[in-house]
mmCIF file of C-alpha atoms and ligand atoms in Angstrom:
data_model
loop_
_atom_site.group_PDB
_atom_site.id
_atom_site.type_symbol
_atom_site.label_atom_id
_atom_site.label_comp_id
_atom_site.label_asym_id
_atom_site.label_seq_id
_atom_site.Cartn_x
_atom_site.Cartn_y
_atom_site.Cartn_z
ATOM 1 C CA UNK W 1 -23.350 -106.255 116.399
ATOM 2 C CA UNK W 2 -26.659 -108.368 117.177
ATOM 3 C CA UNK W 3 -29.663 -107.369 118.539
ATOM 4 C CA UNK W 4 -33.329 -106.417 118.068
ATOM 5 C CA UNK W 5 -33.837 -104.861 114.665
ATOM 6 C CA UNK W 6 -37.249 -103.190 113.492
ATOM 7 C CA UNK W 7 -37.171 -102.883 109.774
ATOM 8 C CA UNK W 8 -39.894 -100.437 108.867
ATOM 9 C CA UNK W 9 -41.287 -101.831 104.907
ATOM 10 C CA UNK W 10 -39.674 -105.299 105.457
ATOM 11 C CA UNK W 11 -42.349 -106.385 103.650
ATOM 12 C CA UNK W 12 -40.827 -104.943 100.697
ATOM 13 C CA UNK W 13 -38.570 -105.632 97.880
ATOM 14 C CA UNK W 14 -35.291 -104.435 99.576
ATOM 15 C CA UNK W 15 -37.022 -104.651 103.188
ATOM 16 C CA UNK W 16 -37.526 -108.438 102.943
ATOM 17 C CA UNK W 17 -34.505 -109.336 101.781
ATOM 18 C CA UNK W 18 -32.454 -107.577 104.594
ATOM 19 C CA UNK W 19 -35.048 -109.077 107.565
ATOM 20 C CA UNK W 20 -33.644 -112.608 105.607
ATOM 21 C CA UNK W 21 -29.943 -111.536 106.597
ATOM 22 C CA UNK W 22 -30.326 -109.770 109.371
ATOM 23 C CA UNK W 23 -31.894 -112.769 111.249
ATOM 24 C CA UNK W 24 -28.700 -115.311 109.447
ATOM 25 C CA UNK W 25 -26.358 -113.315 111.801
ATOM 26 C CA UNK W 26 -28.063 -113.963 114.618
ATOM 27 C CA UNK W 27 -30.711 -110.395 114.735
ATOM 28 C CA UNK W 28 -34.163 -110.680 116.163
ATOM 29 C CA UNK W 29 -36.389 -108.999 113.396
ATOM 30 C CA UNK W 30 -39.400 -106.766 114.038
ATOM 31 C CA UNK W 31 -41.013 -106.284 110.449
ATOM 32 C CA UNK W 32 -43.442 -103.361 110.129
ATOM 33 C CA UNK W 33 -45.460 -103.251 107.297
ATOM 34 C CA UNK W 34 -48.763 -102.223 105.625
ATOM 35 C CA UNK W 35 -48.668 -104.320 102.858
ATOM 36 C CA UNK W 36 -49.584 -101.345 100.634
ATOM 37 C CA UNK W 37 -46.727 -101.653 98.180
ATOM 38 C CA UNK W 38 -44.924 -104.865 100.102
ATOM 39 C CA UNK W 39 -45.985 -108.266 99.879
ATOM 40 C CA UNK W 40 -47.231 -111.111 102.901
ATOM 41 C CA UNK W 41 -45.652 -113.506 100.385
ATOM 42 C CA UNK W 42 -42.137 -111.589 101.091
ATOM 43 C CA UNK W 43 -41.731 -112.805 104.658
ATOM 44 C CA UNK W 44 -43.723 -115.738 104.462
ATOM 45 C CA UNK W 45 -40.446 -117.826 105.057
ATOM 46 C CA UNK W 46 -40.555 -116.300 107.751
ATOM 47 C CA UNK W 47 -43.281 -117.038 109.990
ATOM 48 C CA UNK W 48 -42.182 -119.344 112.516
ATOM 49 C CA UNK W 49 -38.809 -118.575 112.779
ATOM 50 C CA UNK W 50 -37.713 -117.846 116.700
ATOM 51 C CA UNK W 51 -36.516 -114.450 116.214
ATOM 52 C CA UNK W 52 -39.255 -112.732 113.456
ATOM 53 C CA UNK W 53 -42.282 -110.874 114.960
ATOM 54 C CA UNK W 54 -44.385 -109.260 112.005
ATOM 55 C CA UNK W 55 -46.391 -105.793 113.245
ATOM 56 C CA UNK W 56 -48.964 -104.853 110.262
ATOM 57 C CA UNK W 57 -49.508 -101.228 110.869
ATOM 58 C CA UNK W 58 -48.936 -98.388 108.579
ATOM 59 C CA UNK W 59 -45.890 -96.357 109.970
ATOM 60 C CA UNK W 60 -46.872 -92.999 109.036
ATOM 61 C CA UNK W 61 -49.797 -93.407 111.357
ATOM 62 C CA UNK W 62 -47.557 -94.532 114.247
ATOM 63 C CA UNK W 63 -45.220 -97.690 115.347
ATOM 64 C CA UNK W 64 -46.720 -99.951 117.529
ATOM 65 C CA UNK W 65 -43.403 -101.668 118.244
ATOM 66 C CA UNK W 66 -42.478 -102.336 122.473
ATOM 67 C CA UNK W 67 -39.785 -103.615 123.966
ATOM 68 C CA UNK W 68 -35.949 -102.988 123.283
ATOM 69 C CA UNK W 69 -34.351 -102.232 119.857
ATOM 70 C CA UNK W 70 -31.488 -101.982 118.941
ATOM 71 C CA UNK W 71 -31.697 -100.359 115.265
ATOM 72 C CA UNK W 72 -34.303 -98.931 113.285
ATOM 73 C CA UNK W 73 -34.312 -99.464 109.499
ATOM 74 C CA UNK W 74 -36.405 -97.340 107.558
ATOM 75 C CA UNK W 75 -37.375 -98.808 103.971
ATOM 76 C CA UNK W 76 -41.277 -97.732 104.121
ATOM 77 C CA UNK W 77 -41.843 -96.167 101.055
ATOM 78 C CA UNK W 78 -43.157 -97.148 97.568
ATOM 79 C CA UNK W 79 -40.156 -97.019 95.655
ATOM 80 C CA UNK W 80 -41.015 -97.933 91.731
ATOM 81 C CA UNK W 81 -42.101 -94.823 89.833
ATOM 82 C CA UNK W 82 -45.330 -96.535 89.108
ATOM 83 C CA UNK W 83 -46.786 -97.142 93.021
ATOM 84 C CA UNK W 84 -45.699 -93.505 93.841
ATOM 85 C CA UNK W 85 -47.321 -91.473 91.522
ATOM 86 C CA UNK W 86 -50.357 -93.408 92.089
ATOM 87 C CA UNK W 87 -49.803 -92.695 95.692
ATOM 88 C CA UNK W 88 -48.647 -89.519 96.089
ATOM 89 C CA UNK W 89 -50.218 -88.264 98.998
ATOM 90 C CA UNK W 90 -49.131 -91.808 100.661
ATOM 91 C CA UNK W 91 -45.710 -90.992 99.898
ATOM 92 C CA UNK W 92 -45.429 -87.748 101.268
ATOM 93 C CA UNK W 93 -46.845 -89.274 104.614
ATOM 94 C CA UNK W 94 -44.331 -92.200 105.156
ATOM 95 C CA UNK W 95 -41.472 -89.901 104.685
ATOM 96 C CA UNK W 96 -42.295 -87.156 106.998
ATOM 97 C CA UNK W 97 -44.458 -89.017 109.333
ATOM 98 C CA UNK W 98 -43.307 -92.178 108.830
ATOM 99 C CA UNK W 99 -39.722 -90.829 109.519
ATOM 100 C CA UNK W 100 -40.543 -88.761 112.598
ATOM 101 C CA UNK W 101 -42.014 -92.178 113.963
ATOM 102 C CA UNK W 102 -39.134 -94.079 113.033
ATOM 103 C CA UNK W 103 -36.248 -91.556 114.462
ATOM 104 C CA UNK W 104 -38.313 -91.232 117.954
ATOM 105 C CA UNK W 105 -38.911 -94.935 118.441
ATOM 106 C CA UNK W 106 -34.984 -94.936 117.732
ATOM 107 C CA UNK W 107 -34.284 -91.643 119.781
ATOM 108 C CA UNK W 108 -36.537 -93.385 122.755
ATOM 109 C CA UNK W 109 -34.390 -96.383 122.320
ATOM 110 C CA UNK W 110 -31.487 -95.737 122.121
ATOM 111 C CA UNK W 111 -30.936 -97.261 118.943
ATOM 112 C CA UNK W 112 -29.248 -96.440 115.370
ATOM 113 C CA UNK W 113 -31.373 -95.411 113.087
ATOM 114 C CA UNK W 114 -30.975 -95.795 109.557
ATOM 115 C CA UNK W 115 -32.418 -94.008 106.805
ATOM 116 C CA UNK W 116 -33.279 -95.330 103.251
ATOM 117 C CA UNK W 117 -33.074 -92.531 101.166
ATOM 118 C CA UNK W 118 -32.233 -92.613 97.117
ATOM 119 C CA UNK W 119 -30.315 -91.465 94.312
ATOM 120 C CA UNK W 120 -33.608 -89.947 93.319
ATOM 121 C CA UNK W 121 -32.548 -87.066 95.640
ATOM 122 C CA UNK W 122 -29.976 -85.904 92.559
ATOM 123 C CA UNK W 123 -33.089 -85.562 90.645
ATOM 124 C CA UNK W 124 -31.625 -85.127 86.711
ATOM 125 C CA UNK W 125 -28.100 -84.786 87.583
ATOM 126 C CA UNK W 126 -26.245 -82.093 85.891
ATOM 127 C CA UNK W 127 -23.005 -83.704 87.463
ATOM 128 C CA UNK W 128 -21.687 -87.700 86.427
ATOM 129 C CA UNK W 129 -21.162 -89.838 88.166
ATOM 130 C CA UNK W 130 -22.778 -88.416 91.223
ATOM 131 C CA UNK W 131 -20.918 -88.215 94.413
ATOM 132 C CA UNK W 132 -22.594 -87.709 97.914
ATOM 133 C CA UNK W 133 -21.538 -84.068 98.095
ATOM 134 C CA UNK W 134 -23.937 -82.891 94.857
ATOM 135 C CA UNK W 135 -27.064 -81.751 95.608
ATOM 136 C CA UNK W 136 -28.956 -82.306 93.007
ATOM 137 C CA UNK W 137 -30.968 -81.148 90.575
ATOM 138 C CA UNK W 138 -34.768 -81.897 91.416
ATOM 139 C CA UNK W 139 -37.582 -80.507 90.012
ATOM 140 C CA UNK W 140 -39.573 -79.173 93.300
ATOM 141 C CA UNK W 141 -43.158 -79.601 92.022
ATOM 142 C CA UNK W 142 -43.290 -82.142 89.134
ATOM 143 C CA UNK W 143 -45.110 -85.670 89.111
ATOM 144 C CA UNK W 144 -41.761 -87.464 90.530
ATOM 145 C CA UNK W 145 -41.285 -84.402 93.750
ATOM 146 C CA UNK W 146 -43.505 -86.611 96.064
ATOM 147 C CA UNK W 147 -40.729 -89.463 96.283
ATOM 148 C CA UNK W 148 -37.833 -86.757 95.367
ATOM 149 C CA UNK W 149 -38.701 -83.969 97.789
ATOM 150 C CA UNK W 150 -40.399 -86.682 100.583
ATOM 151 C CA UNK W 151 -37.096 -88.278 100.981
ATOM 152 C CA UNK W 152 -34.810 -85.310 100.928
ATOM 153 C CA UNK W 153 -37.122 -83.921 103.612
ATOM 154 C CA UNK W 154 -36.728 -87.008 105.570
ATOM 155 C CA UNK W 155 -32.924 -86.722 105.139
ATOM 156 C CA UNK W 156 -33.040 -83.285 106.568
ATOM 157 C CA UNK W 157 -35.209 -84.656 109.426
ATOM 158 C CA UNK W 158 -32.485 -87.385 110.239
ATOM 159 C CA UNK W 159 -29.902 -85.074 110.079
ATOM 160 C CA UNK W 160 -31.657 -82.113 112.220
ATOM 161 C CA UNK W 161 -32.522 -85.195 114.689
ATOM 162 C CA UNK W 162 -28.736 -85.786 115.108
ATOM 163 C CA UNK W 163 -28.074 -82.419 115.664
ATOM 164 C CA UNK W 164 -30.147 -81.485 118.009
ATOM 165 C CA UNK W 165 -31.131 -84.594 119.945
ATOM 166 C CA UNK W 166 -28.050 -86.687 119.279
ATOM 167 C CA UNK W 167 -30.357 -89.581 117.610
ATOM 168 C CA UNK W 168 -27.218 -92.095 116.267
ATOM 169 C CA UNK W 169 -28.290 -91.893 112.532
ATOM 170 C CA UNK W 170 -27.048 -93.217 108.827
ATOM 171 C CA UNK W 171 -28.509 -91.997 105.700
ATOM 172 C CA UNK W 172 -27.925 -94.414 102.940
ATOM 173 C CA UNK W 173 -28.944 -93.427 98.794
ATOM 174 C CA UNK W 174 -29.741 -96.293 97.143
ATOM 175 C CA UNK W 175 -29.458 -96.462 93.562
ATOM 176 C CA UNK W 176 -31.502 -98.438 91.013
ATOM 177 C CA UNK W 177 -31.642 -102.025 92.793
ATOM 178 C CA UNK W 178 -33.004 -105.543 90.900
ATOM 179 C CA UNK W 179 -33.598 -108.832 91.766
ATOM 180 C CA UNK W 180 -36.093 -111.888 92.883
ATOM 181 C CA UNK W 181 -39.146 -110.597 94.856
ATOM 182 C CA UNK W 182 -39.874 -107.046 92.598
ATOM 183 C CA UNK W 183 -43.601 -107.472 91.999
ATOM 184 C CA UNK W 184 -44.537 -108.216 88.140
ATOM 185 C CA UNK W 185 -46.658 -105.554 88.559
ATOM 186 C CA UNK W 186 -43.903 -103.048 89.815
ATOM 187 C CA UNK W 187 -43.382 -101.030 86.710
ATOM 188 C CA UNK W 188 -39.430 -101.110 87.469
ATOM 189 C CA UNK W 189 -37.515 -101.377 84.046
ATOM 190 C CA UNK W 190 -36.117 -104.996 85.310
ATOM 191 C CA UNK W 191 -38.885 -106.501 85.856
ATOM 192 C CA UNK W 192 -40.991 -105.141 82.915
ATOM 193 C CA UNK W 193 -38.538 -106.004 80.635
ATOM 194 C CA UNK W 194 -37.892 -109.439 81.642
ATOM 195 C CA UNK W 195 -41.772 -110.255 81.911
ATOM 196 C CA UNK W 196 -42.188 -108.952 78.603
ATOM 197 C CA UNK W 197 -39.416 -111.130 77.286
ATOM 198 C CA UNK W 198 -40.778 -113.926 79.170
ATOM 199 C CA UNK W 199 -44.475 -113.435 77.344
ATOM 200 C CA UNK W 200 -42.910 -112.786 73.937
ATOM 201 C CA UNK W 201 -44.533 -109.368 74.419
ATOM 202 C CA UNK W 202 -42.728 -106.271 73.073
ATOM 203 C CA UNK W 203 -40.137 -104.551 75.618
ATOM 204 C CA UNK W 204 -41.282 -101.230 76.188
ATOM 205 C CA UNK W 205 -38.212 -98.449 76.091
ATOM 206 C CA UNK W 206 -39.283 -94.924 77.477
ATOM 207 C CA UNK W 207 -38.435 -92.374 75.154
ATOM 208 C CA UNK W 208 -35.192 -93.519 73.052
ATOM 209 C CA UNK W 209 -33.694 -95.801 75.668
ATOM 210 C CA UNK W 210 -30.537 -93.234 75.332
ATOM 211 C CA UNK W 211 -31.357 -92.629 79.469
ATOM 212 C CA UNK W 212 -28.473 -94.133 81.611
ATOM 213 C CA UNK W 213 -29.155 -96.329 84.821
ATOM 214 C CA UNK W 214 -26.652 -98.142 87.047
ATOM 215 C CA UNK W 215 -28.641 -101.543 88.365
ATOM 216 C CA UNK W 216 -27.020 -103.583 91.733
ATOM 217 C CA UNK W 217 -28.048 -106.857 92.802
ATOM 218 C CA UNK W 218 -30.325 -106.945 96.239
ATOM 219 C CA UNK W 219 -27.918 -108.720 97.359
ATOM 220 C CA UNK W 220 -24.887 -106.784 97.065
ATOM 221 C CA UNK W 221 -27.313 -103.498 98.181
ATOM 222 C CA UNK W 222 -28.737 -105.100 101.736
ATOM 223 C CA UNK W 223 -24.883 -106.083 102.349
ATOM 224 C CA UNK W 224 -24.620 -101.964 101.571
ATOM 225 C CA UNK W 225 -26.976 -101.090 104.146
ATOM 226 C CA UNK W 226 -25.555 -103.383 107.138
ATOM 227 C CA UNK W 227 -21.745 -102.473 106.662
ATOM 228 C CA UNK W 228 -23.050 -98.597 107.112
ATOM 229 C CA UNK W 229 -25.589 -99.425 109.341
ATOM 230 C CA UNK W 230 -22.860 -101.601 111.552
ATOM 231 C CA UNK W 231 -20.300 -98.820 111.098
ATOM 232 C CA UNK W 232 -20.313 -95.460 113.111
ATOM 233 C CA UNK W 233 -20.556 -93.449 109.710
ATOM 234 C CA UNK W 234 -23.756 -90.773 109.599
ATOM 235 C CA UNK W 235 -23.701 -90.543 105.495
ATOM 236 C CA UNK W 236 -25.389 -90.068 103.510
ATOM 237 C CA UNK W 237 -23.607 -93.101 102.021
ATOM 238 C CA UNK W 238 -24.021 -93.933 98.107
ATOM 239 C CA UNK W 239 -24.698 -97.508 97.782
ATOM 240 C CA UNK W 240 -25.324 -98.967 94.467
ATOM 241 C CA UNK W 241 -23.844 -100.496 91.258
ATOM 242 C CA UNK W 242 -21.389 -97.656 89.208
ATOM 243 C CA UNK W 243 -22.076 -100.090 86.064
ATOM 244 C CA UNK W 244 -23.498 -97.957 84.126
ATOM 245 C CA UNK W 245 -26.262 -98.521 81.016
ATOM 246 C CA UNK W 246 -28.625 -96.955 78.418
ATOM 247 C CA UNK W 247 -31.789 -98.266 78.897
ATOM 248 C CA UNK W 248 -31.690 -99.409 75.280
ATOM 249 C CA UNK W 249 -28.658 -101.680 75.992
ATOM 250 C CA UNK W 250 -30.459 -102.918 78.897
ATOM 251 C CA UNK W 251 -33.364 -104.021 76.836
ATOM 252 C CA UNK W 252 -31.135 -106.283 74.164
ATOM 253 C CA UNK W 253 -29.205 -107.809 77.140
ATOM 254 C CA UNK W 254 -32.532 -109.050 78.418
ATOM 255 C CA UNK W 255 -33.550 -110.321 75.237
ATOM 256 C CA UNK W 256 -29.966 -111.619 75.013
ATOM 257 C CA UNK W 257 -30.206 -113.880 78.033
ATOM 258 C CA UNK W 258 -33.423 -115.015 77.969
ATOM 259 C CA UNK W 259 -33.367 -116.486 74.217
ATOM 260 C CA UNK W 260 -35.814 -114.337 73.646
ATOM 261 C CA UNK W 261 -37.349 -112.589 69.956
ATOM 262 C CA UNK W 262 -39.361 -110.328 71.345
ATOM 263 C CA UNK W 263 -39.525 -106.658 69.550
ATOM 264 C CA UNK W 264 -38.419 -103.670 71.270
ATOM 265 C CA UNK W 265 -41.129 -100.691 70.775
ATOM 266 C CA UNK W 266 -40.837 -96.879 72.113
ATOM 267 C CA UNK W 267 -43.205 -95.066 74.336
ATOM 268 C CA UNK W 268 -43.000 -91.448 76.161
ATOM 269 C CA UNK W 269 -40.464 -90.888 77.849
ATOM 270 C CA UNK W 270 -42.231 -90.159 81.424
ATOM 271 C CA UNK W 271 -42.125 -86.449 82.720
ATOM 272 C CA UNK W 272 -38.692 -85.439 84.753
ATOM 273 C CA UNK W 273 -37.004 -88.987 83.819
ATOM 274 C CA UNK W 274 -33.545 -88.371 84.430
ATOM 275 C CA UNK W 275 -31.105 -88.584 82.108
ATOM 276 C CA UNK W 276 -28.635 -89.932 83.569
ATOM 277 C CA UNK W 277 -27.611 -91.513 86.748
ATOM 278 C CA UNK W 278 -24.351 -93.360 88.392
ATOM 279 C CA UNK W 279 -23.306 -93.583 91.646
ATOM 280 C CA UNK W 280 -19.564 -92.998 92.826
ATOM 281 C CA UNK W 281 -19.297 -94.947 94.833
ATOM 282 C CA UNK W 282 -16.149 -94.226 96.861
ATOM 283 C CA UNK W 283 -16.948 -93.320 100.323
ATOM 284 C CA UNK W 284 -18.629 -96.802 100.303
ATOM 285 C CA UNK W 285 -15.699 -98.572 99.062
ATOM 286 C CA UNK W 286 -12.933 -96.287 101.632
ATOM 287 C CA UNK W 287 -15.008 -96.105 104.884
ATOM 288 C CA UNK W 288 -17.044 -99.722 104.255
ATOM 289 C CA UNK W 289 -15.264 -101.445 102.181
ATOM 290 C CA UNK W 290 -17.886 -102.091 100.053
ATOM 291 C CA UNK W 291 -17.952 -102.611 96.587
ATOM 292 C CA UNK W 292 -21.081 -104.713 94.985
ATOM 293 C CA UNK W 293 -19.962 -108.005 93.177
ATOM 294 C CA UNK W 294 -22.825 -109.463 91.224
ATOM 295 C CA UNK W 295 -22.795 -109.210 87.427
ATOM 296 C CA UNK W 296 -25.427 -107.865 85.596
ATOM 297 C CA UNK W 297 -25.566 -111.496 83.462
ATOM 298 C CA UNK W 298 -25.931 -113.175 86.823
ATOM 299 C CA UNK W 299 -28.137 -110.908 88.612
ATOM 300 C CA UNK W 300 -30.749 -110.775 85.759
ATOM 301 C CA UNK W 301 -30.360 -114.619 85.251
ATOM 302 C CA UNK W 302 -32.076 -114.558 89.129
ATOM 303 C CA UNK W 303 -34.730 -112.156 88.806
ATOM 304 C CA UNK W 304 -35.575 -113.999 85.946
ATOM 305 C CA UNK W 305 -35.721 -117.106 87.337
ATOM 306 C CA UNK W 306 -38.049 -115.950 90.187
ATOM 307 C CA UNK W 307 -40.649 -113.818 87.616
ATOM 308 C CA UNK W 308 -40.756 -117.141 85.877
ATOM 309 C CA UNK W 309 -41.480 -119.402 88.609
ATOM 310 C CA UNK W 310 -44.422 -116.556 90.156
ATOM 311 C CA UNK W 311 -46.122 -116.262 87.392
ATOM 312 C CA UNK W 312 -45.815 -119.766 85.615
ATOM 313 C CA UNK W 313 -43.877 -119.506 82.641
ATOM 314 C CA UNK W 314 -40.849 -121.690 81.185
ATOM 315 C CA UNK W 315 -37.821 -119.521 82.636
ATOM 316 C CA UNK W 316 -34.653 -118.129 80.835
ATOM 317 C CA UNK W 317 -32.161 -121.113 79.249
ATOM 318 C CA UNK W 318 -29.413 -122.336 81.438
ATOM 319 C CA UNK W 319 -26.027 -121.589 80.409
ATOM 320 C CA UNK W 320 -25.140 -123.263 77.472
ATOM 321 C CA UNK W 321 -29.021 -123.914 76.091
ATOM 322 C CA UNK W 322 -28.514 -120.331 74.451
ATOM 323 C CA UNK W 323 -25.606 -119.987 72.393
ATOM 324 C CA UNK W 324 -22.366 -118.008 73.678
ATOM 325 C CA UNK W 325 -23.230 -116.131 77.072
ATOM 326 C CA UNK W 326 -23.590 -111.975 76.613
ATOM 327 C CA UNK W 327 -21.264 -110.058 77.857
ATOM 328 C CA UNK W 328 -21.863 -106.618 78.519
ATOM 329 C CA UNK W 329 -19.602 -103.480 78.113
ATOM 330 C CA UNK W 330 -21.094 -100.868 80.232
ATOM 331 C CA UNK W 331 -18.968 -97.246 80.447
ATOM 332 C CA UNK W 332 -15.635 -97.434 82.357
ATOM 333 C CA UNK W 333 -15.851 -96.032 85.631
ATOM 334 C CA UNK W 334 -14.608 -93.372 86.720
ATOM 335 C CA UNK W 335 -13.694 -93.777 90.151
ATOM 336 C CA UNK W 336 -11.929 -97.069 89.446
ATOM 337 C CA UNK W 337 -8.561 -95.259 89.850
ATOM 338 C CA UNK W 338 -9.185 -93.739 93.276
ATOM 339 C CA UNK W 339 -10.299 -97.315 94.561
ATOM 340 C CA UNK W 340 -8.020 -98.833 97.787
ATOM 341 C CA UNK W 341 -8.182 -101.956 98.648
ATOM 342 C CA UNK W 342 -10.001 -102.477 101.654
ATOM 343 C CA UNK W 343 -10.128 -105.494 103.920
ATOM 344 C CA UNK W 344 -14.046 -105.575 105.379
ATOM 345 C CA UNK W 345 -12.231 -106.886 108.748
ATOM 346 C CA UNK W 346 -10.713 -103.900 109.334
HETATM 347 N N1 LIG A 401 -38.161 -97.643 81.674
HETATM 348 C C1 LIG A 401 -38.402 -98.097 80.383
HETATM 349 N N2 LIG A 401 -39.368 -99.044 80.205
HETATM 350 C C2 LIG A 401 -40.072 -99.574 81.249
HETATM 351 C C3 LIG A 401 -39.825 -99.113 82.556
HETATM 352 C C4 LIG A 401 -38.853 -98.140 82.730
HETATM 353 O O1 LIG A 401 -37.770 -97.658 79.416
HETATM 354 O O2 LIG A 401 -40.934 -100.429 80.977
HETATM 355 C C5 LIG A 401 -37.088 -96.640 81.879
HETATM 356 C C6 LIG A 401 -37.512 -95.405 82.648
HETATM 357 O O3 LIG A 401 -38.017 -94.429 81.763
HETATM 358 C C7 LIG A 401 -36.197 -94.986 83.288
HETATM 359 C C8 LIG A 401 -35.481 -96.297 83.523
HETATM 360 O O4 LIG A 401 -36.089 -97.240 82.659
HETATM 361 O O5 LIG A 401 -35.435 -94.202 82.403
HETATM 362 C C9 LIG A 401 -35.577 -96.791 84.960
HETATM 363 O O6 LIG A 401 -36.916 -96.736 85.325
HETATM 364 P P1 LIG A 401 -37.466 -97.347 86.683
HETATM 365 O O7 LIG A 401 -38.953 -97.122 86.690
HETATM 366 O O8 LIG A 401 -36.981 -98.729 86.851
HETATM 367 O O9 LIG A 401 -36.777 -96.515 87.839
HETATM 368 P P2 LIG A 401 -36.258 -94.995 88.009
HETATM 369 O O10 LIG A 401 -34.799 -95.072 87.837
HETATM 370 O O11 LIG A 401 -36.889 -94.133 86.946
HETATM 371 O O12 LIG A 401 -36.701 -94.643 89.360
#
């Protein structure tokens, strides 16, 4: 399905890499962005290109987008820990506000509309791996509510927008997602810990590192979002990496790839961290067949790569520079068993 896509924070981490494959099948691309958390530098490939148009306005304030369109993807958010808690009031805006613009430009349109939401929604998950039917476990008023409690509001909104005005609508929950273009300024665990490794500085692990995440390439997640966003599926959809690792065993297969002898040294853990979090993943893999592909190794071999060339240092060694290559154990996965081969064609 082609057509005239407005992808609300496609100035972003996530955002910029899905106006990149949305215009390689053939999409015009409306980008919306403030460039509060997003970057110019993100999209600007971009300029130039026959079917990008770039609309700098902030979306909670209103869309200043004309003409037809034929989905509505909305990624305007900060998304790193870091840029939300220093704007929290922001935050709160772009996913009420910034939501009720994006579902009535859709709604007006006659176009899908698909949400970004996040595995943050589970809060600290008292069930593992997390399936879409859990609802969480979210502290209503702590530090991390404005991104928690902003985005399951704007999931209720997309829903209640479905229901009552037929708006076509997807909710996807994206889980912890890495890769070239997060800021080195982000505060993300990837991208901290590889600059660090990169300077020689020491990698900072929050708390005892004993915290679970489950990382997925950008480019397996923005494949995610357009198989639900092509499909007639409302969601919400989990779409992330099930790969799951302690934050500790993150940090040594950083320093493991990259050559590197920096130290690892503890700081707080930061208030309502969660604990734990995995995505199952099998709605994704029976109604999309989707299933992410990109090893850790290879991912972080990327993101490295970019960090390195942005901010001018030597990069990681090639394959074979550095002794034998890591390979990482991460738990087994639960779901594996239930998993059915799907063929994406069908
Ligand atoms: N973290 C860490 N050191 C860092 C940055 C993050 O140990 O320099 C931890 C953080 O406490 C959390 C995990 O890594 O447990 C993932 O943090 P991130 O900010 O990437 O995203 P989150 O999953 O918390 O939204």
């Amino acid at each position: 399905m082609s057509g005239r896509q407005v992808v609300l924070g496609g100035g972003g981490f996530i955002g910029s890499h899905l106006c990149d494959r949305l215009l390689d099948r053939g999409d015009q691309v409306v980008c919306v962005d403030d460039f509060s958390t997003g970057r110019r530098s993100n999209v600007a490939h971009l300029h130039g290109h026959p079917g990008f148009t770039l609309v700098e306005a902030d979306v909670s304030v209103g869309l200043p987008v004309e003409g037809p369109v034929t989905g509505v993807f909305h990624l305007a958010s900060p998304a790193s820990p870091t840029d939300y808690l220093a704007r929290p009031l922001e935050t709160l805006a772009v996913g009420s506000e910034g939501t009720r613009h994006g579902l009535e430009l859709a709604h007006r349109c006659g176009a899908r509309f698909l949400l970004a939401s996040t595995s943050e929604v589970y809060g600290d998950p008292d069930v593992h791996p997390q399936p879409e039917s859990y609802w969480g476990n979210v502290n209503p008023v702590g530090p991390r509510s404005v991104y928690d409690e902003s985005k399951r509001f704007a999931e209720a909104l997309t829903l209640a927008h479905h229901r009552t005005l037929g708006t076509d609508v997807a909710v996807v929950r994206i889980f912890n997602t890495y890769g070239p273009r997060l800021r080195p300024d982000d505060g993300r665990v990837v991208s901290n810990f590889v600059l660090q490794a990169l300077r020689g500085e020491p990698l900072t692990v929050y708390g005892d590192g004993s915290q679970t995440r489950s990382l997925c390439y950008v480019g397996d997640e923005v494949r995610g979002l357009i198989a639900l966003f092509d499909s007639h599926l409302t969601g919400p959809v989990n779409i992330g990496n099930p790969d799951e690792y302690t934050v500790l065993q993150l940090a040594r297969a950083v320093l493991d790839l990259m050559g590197s002898s920096s130290t690892i040294i503890h700081l707080a853990l930061p208030v309502d961290d969660p604990t734990r979090r995995r995505p199952d993943i099998t709605m994704a893999r029976e109604a999309l067949g989707w299933e992410p592909t990109t090893a850790l190794e290879d991912g972080l071999a990327r993101t490295a790569s970019a960090l390195a060339e942005e901010v001018g240092i030597a990069g990681p060694p090639r394959n074979g520079e550095q002794g034998s290559p890591t390979v990482l154990e991460s738990e087994p996965d639960p779901t594996a068993g239930r998993r059915k081969e799907c063929d994406p064609n069908d």
